Each structure stands twice: as structure tokens, then as C-alpha cells.
Short mmCIF file of C-alpha atoms in Angstrom, two decimals:
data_model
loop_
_atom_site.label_atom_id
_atom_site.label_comp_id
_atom_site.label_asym_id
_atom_site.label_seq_id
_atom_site.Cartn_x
_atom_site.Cartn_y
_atom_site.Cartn_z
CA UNK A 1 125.97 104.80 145.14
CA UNK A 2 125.97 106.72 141.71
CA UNK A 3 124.87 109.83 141.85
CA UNK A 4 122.27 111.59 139.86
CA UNK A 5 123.85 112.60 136.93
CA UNK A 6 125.72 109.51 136.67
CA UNK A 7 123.11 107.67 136.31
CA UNK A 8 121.47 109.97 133.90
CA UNK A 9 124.26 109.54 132.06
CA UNK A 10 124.68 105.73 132.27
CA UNK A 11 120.86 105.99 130.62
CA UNK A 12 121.67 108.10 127.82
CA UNK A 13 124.79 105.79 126.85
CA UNK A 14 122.30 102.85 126.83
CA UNK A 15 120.05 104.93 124.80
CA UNK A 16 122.58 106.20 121.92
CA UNK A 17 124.27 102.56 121.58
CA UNK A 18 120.27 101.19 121.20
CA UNK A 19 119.37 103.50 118.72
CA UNK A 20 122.87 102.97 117.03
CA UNK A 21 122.03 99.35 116.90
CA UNK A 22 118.50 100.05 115.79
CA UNK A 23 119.60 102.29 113.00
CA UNK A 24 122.75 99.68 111.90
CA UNK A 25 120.09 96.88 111.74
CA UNK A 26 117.86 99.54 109.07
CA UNK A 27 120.25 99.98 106.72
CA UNK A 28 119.25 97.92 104.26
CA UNK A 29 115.64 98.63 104.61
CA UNK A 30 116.64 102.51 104.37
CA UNK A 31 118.45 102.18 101.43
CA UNK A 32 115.55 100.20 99.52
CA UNK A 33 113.32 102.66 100.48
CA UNK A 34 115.45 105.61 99.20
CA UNK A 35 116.31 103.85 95.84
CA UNK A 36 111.67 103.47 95.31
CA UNK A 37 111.95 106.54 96.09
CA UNK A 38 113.61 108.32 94.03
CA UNK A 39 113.12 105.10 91.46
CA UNK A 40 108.83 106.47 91.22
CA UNK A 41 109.33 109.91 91.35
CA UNK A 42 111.74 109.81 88.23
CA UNK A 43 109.52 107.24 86.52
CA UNK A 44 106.26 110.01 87.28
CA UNK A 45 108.29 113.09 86.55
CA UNK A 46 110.15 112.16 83.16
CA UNK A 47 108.11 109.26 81.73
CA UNK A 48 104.75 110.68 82.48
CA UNK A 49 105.97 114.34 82.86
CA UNK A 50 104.11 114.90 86.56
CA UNK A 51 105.25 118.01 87.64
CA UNK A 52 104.83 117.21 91.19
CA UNK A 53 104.31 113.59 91.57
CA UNK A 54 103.90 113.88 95.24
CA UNK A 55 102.01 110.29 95.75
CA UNK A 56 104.22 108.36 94.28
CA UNK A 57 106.73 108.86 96.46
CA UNK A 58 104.11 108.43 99.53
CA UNK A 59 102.79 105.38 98.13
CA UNK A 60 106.08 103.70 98.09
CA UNK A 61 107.20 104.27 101.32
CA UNK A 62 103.69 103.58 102.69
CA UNK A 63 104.03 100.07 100.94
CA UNK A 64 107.43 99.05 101.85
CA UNK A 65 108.01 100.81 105.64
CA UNK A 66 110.14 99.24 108.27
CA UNK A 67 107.76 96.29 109.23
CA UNK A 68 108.83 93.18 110.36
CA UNK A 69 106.29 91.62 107.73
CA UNK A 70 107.49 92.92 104.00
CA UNK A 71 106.01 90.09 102.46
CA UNK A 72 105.21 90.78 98.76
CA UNK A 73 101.00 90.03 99.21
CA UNK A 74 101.24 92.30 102.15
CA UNK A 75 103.29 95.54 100.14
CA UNK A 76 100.60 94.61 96.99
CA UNK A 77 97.97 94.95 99.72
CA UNK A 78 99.02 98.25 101.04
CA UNK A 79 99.80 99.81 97.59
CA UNK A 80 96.37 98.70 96.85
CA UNK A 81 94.88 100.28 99.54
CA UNK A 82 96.55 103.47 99.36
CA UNK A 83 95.77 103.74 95.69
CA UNK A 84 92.35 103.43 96.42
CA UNK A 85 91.96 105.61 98.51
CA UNK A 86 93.64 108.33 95.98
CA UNK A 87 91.40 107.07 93.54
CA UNK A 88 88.30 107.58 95.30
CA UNK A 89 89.33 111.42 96.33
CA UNK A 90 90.05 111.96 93.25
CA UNK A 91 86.56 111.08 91.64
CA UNK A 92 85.06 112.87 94.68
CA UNK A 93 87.28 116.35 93.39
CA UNK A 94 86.14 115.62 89.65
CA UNK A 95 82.65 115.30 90.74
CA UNK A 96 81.87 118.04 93.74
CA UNK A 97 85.13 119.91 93.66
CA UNK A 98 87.31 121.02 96.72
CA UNK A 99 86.45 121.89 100.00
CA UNK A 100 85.62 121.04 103.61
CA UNK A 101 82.23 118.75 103.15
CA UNK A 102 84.46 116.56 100.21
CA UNK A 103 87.35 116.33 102.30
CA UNK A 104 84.87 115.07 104.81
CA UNK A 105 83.62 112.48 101.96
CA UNK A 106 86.11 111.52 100.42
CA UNK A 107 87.47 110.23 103.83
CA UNK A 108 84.13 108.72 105.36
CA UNK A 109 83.75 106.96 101.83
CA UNK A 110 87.70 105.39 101.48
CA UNK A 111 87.18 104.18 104.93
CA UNK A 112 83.84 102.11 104.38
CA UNK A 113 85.25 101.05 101.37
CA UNK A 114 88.71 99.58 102.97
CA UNK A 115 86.99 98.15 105.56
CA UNK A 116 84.78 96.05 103.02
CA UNK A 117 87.89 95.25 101.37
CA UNK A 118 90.40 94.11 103.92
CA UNK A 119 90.25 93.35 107.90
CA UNK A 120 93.35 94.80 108.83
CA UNK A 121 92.55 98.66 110.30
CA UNK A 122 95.98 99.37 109.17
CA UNK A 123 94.54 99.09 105.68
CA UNK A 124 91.65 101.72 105.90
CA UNK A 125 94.10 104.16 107.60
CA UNK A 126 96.88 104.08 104.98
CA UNK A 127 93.90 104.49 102.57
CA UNK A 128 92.35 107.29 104.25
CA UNK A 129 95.92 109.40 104.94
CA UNK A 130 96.24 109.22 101.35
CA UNK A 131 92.80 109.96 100.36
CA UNK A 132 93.00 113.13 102.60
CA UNK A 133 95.99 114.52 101.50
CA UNK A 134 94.74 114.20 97.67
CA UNK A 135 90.91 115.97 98.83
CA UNK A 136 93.90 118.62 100.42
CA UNK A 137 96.16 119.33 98.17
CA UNK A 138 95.66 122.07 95.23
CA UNK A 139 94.16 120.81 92.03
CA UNK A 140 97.19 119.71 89.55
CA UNK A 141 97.44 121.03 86.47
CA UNK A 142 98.14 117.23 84.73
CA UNK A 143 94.48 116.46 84.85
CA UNK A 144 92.05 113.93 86.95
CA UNK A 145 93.37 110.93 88.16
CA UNK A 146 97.31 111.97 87.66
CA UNK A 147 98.09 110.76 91.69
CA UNK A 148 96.08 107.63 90.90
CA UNK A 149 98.57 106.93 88.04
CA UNK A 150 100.89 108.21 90.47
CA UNK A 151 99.81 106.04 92.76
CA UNK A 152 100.05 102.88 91.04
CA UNK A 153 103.54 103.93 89.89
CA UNK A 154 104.28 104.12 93.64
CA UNK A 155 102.79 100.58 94.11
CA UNK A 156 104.31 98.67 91.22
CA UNK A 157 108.30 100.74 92.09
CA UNK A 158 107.49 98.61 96.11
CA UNK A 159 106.38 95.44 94.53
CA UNK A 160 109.57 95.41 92.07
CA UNK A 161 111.91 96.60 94.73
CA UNK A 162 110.98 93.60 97.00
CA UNK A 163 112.12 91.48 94.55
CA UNK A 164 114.82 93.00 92.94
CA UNK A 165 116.28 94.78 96.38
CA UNK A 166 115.27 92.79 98.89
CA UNK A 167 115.27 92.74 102.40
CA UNK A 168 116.91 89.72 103.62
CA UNK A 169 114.32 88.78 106.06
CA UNK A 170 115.86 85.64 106.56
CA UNK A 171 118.28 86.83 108.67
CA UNK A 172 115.59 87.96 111.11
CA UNK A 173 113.15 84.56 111.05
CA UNK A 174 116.63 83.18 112.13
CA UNK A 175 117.03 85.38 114.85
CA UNK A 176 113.42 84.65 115.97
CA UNK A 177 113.67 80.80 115.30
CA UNK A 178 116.81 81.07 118.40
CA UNK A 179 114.97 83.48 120.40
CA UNK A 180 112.36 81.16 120.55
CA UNK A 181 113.69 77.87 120.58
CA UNK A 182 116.14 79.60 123.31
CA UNK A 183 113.29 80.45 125.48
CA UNK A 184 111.61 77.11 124.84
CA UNK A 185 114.68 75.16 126.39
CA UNK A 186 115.06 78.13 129.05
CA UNK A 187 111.69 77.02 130.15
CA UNK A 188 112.62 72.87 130.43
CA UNK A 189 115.28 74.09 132.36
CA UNK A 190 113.31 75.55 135.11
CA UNK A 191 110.96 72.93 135.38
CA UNK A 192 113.88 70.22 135.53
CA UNK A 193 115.33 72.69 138.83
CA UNK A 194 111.62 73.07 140.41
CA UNK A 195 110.77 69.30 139.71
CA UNK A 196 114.19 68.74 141.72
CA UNK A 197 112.93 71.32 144.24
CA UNK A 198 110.30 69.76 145.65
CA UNK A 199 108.01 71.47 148.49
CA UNK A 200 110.26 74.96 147.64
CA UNK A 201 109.28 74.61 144.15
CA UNK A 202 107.36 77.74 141.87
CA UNK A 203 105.94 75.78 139.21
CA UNK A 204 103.51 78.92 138.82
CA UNK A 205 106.40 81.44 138.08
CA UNK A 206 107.28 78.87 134.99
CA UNK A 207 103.90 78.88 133.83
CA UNK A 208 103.99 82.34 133.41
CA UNK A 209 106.85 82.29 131.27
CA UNK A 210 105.39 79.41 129.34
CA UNK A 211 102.31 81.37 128.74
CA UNK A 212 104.24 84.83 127.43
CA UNK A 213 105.66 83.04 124.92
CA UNK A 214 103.25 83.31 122.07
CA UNK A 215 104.71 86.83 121.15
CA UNK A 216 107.79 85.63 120.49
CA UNK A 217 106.28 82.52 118.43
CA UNK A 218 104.12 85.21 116.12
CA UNK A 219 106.83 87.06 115.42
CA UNK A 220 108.81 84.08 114.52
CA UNK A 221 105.97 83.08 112.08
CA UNK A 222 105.56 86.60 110.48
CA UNK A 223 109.37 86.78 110.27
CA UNK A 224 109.09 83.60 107.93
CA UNK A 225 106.56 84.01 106.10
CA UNK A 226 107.92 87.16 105.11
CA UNK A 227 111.27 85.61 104.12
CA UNK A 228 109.30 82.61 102.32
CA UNK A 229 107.30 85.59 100.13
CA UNK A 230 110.49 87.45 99.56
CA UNK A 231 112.52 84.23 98.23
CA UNK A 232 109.83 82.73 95.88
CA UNK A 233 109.38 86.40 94.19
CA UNK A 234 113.51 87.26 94.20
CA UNK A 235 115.83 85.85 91.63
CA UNK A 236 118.53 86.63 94.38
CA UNK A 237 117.11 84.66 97.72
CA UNK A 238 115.15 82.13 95.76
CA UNK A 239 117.93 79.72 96.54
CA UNK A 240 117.40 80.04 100.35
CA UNK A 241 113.60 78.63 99.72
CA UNK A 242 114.90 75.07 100.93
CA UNK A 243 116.29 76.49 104.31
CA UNK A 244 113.23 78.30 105.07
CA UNK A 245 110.92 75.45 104.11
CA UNK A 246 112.81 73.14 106.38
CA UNK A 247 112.28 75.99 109.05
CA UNK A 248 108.96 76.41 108.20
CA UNK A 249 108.24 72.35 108.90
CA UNK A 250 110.45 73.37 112.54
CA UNK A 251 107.97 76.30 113.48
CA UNK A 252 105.23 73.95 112.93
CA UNK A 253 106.63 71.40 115.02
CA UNK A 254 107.32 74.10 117.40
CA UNK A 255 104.61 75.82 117.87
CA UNK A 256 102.24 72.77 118.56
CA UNK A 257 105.05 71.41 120.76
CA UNK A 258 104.84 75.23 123.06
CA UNK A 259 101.18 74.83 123.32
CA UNK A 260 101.94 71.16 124.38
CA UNK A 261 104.66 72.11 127.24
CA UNK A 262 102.33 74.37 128.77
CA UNK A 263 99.47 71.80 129.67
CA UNK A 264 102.24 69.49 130.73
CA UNK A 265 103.37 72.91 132.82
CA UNK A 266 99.70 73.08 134.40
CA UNK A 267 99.59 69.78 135.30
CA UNK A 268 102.94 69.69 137.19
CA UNK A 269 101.31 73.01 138.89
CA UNK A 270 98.54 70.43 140.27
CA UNK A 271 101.13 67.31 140.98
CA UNK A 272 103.49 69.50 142.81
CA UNK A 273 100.96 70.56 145.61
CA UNK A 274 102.50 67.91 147.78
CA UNK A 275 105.70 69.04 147.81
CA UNK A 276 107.83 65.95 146.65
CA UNK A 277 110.41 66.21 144.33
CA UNK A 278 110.05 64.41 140.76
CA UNK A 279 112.88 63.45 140.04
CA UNK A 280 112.27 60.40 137.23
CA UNK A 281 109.94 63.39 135.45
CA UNK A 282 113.03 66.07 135.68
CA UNK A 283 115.66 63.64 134.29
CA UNK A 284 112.71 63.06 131.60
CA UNK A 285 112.23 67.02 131.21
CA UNK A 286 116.51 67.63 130.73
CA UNK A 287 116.65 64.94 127.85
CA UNK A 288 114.46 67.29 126.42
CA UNK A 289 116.56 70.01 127.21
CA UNK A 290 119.10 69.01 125.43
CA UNK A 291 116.97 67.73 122.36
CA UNK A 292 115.73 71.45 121.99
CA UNK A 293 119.85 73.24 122.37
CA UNK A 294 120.52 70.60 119.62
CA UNK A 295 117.46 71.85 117.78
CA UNK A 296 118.50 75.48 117.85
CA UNK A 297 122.08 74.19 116.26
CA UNK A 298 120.05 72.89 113.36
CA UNK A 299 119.33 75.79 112.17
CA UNK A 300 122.82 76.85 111.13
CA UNK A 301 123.60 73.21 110.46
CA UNK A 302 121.06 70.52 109.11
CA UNK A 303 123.13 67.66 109.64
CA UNK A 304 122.31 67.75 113.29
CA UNK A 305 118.83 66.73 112.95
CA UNK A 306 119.60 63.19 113.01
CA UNK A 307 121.16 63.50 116.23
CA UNK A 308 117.96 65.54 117.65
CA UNK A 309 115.94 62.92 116.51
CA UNK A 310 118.20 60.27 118.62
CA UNK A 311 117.59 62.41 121.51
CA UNK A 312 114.23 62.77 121.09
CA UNK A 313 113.59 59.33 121.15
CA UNK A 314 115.90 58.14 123.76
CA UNK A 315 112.87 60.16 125.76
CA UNK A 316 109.81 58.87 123.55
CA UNK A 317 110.79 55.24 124.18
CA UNK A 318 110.59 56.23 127.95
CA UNK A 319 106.81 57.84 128.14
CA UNK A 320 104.77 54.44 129.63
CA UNK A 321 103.70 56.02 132.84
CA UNK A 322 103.48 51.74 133.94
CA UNK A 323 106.48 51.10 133.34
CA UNK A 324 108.16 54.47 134.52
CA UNK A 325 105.91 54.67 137.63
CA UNK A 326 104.95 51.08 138.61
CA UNK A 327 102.32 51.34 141.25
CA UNK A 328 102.61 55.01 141.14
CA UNK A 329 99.25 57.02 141.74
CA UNK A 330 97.53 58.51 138.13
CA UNK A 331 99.22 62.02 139.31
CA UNK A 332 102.92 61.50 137.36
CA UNK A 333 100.71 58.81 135.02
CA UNK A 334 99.35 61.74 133.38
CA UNK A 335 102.15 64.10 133.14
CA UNK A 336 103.94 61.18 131.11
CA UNK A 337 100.89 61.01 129.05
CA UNK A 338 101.05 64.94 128.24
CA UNK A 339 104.39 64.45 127.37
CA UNK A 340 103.78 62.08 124.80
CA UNK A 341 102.20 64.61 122.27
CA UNK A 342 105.10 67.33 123.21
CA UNK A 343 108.04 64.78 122.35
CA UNK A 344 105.94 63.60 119.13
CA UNK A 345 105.38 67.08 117.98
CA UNK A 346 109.09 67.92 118.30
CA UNK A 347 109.72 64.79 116.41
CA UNK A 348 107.71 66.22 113.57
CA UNK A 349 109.65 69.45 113.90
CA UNK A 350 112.78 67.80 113.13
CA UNK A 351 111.20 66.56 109.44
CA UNK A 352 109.14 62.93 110.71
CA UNK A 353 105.65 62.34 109.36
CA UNK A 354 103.57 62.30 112.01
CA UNK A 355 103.03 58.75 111.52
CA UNK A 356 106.68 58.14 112.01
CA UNK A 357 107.27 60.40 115.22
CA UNK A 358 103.88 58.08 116.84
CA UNK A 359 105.87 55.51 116.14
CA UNK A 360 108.79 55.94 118.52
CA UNK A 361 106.14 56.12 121.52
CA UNK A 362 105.99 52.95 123.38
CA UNK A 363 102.30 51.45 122.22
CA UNK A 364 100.03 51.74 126.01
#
């Protein structure tokens, strides 16, 4: 057994080569944000000659920040909001002047206001920080409304830099689109082994995982919508817009596919109460299987979707519960007919119409 200060040390390794990885995977985030930066401060300080264009700099990196979603609507949305909330301090300074009852104000007012204007509570906060520090900070000597124009300086510097530096977010709706996709075949996989199983099967311990999957699906989305914002605004991505689109028609197919395998998942929880194995429904379940691994390759190649689509319906042509359970009791009956949806959604995922993906499914 390791001792104490072994193991402390075996923590703190695992710690440094995290954060390593963490701050490798920021770079390019870290060096957009330095280049708005110093981009609005320069723009505020020698083409407006503000002496101390302090929210300029804090508007930028309030807009851009390391979030997953850097979407251009959401950074115009943020700048927004924190300009607003400058805006309205500053009116509150020209009017009653500074002190503890404005700052008071000036804060209750920005965050009425960016509630009315956006849902998100991230929104009214942003607005608020920034409307504090202005009701804070001494007078300056450029005149009234110099952070708003500071502000907005801050705002348009994000906007531009997302397009003209951007993050290649991408890379991480790909990494989400396996993670997922991963998980969703990691999940087949344990329901072809407890299907096998029989009476020592734990159908409920797979429905568990089923059900923590919509995490990992949201971040997949935001992840790609991001990217999709990013390419159509960027001279320098705009070429990956076909990918992405493709992958946008896969989350789709996806994500009504996941909601699909877990009602098939509670309804092998009921079926399996009597112990017998299943195994015409697992050798169903592992064509899946390998539909979904094939799935995952598309991503990096497109010219496998034909062959996901062949495996795909090598299963669809199979889901008749008369024919695959003659004289079988309505139990594994219905479990075929919740996997008729799931295989037809995954169809759709791989580019079919809907119309064409029905149409692989033996008519009942």
C-alpha cells in the first residue's frame, strides 16, 4: 500500500498534467482575447484619446471569455448587455452624481432592465458588474458617456475578433459528436450483454446511464451551434459550413434517436422481470451497435454513411414483432415496436428524409 505522501503526490501529478492540458487546449482562446484586448484599448486611447479606457478592455473580455458557446449572437448579446449597463450608470452619475444611494441605483435599475431584456441571469449580472464599477470609479475627465463609447468599442473589437480570429469551435462539436455517439453505442452494448444475461441481468444500472446522457447531448448542441455561428460570420471557417451542416442533420437524428433508446431501455426494464434471456432482441440491439461505431467514423469520413445506412437497415427490415416473435406474448412485440422509431431516427441522422428512413420498416 502507498503511503501517504505518495499518494499525495500521485494527486498533485494528476492535477499539474490536467491543468497543463486545460491550459494547452486555451491557447487559442487566450491569445484572441489578448489581441481584443489590447486591439480596444489602442482603438479608445489613440483614436478617441481616452486616457484610461478601462471598459473597453472589460467589455471585451466579458464578451468573448472561455465559454464553450462563443457564438457571434451570444458575444453581440453580452457586449450588449454590458454596455447597457455602463450606459445606464452613467446617466445615473450625470443626473444625481456619485455616491452610495446611486451606486445602489444604478445597480437595482441595470438589473430590472436586463432582466426585461434577456432571460439568461448571466446577462443581468455581466450588466450589473459593469454598471457598478462605472457608479465606482472616479469621474473621468473625457466627459459623460466616454465608457459607454468605451464600451461599444469593447463590443464591436469581440464581435470582429470572432470573425476575423476565431476560435475553431469545430474542433470541439467534434469532440462532443464522439463523446456522445461513443456513449450512445457504450449503452447498446450493455443492453446486448444484460439481454444475454438473463435472470442476472441490471437493466436498471443501463437506464441510468441512458438517462445521464442529456449533458453530454447539450453540450454537443451548444458546441455546434457555436461552430455553425462562427463559420457563417468568418471568411476563414466558412468553408467548413458543409461539414457542420451535415453534423448538424446527425445531432438531430441523434438526439431524437437517445430519447428513443431510453423508452426502448424502460421497457426491457419491465420484459426482463422474468429472468429469460433475449437473445433474438440482443442480436437486434448489436446490429445497432455496430451501425452507431460506423456512425462515429462518419464524422471524419462521409463516405461511410452509405455503409451505416446498409447497417441500419439490415435491422429495420427485421422490426415485425410477427414475424420475429411468432406466437410470442405482446412483451418482446413491443420492444420491436419501440425500436422501430430509434432505427428510423438514426436513418434520418445519416441524411434520409424521414419519408425515406419509414420506408425501410417492414409495413405491420
Amino acid at each position: 500500500m502507498r503511503r501517504p505522501e505518495q499518494r499525495w503526490a500521485a494527486r498533485l501529478r494528476v492535477l499539474a498534467r490536467v491543468g497543463a492540458n486545460r491550459s494547452a487546449g486555451s491557447a487559442l482562446p487566450i491569445v484572441q482575447l489578448v489581441i481584443a484586448v489590447v486591439v480596444s484599448y489602442a482603438i479608445a486611447y489613440y483614436l478617441f484619446g481616452h486616457l484610461t479606457p478601462v471598459t473597453a478592455a472589460t467589455v471585451t473580455l466579458s464578451s468573448l471569455g472561455f465559454v464553450r458557446d462563443a457564438r457571434p449572437l451570444r458575444v453581440l448579446e453580452t457586449a450588449i448587455g454590458v454596455t447597457l449597463g455602463i450606459t445606464l450608470s452613467e446617466v445615473i452619475l450625470l443626473v444625481a452624481g456619485q455616491g452610495i444611494w446611486q451606486l445602489a441605483l444604478a445597480v437595482i435599475i441595470t438589473l430590472f432592465a436586463a432582466r426585461f431584456f434577456s432571460p439568461a441571469p448571466g446577462f443581468a449580472i455581466i450588466a450589473a458588474s459593469q454598471s457598478a464599477l462605472v457608479a465606482i470609479l472616479p469621474v473621468v475627465a473625457s466627459g459623460p458617456f466616454t465608457r459607454s463609447v468605451d464600451g461599444l468599442i469593447g463590443g464591436v473589437v469581440a464581435l470582429l475578433l470572432t470573425a476575423l480570429v476565431p476560435r475553431d469551435a469545430r474542433r470541439v462539436a467534434h469532440a462532443d459528436a464522439k463523446r456522445m455517439l461513443g456513449t450512445f453505442s457504450r449503452i447498446l452494448e450493455r443492453l446486448v450483454e444484460e439481454l444475454r444475461r438473463g435472470d442476472e441481468s441490471d437493466i436498471g444500472s443501463v437506464l441510468d446511464l441512458a438517462r445521464s446522457t442529456q449533458p453530454l447531448m447539450d453540450q454537443w448542441r451548444v458546441s455546434l451551434d457555436s461552430a455553425i455561428g462562427i463559420a457563417k460570420i468568418s471568411p476563414f471557417l466558412r468553408r467548413r459550413l458543409p461539414e457542420l451542416e451535415r453534423q448538424n442533420v446527425l445531432l438531430g437524428g441523434v438526439d431524437l434517436a437517445l430519447r428513443d433508446l431510453r423508452v426502448v431501455t424502460r421497457r426491457l426494464l419491465v420484459v426482463m422481470r422474468d429472468g429469460r434471456p433475449r437473445n433474438e432482441l440482443a442480436d437486434l440491439l448489436n446490429g445497432l451497435v455496430s451501425a452507431v461505431n460506423l456512425l462515429g467514423q462518419s464524422l471524419d469520413d462521409p463516405l461511410v454513411l452509405p455503409l451505416v445506412r446498409q447497417n441500419l437497415i439490415l435491422v429495420a427490415v427485421r422490426l415485425d414483432p410477427g414475424m420475429l416473435f411468432p406466437g410470442s406474448t405482446v412483451a418482446e412485440g413491443s420492444v420491436v415496436m419501440e425500436l422501430r422509431p430509434l432505427v428510423m431516427d438514426l436513418l434520418t441522422a445519416t441524411g434520409l428524409t424521414p419519408d425515406e428512413a419509414r420506408a425501410a420498416l417492414p409495413a405491420l
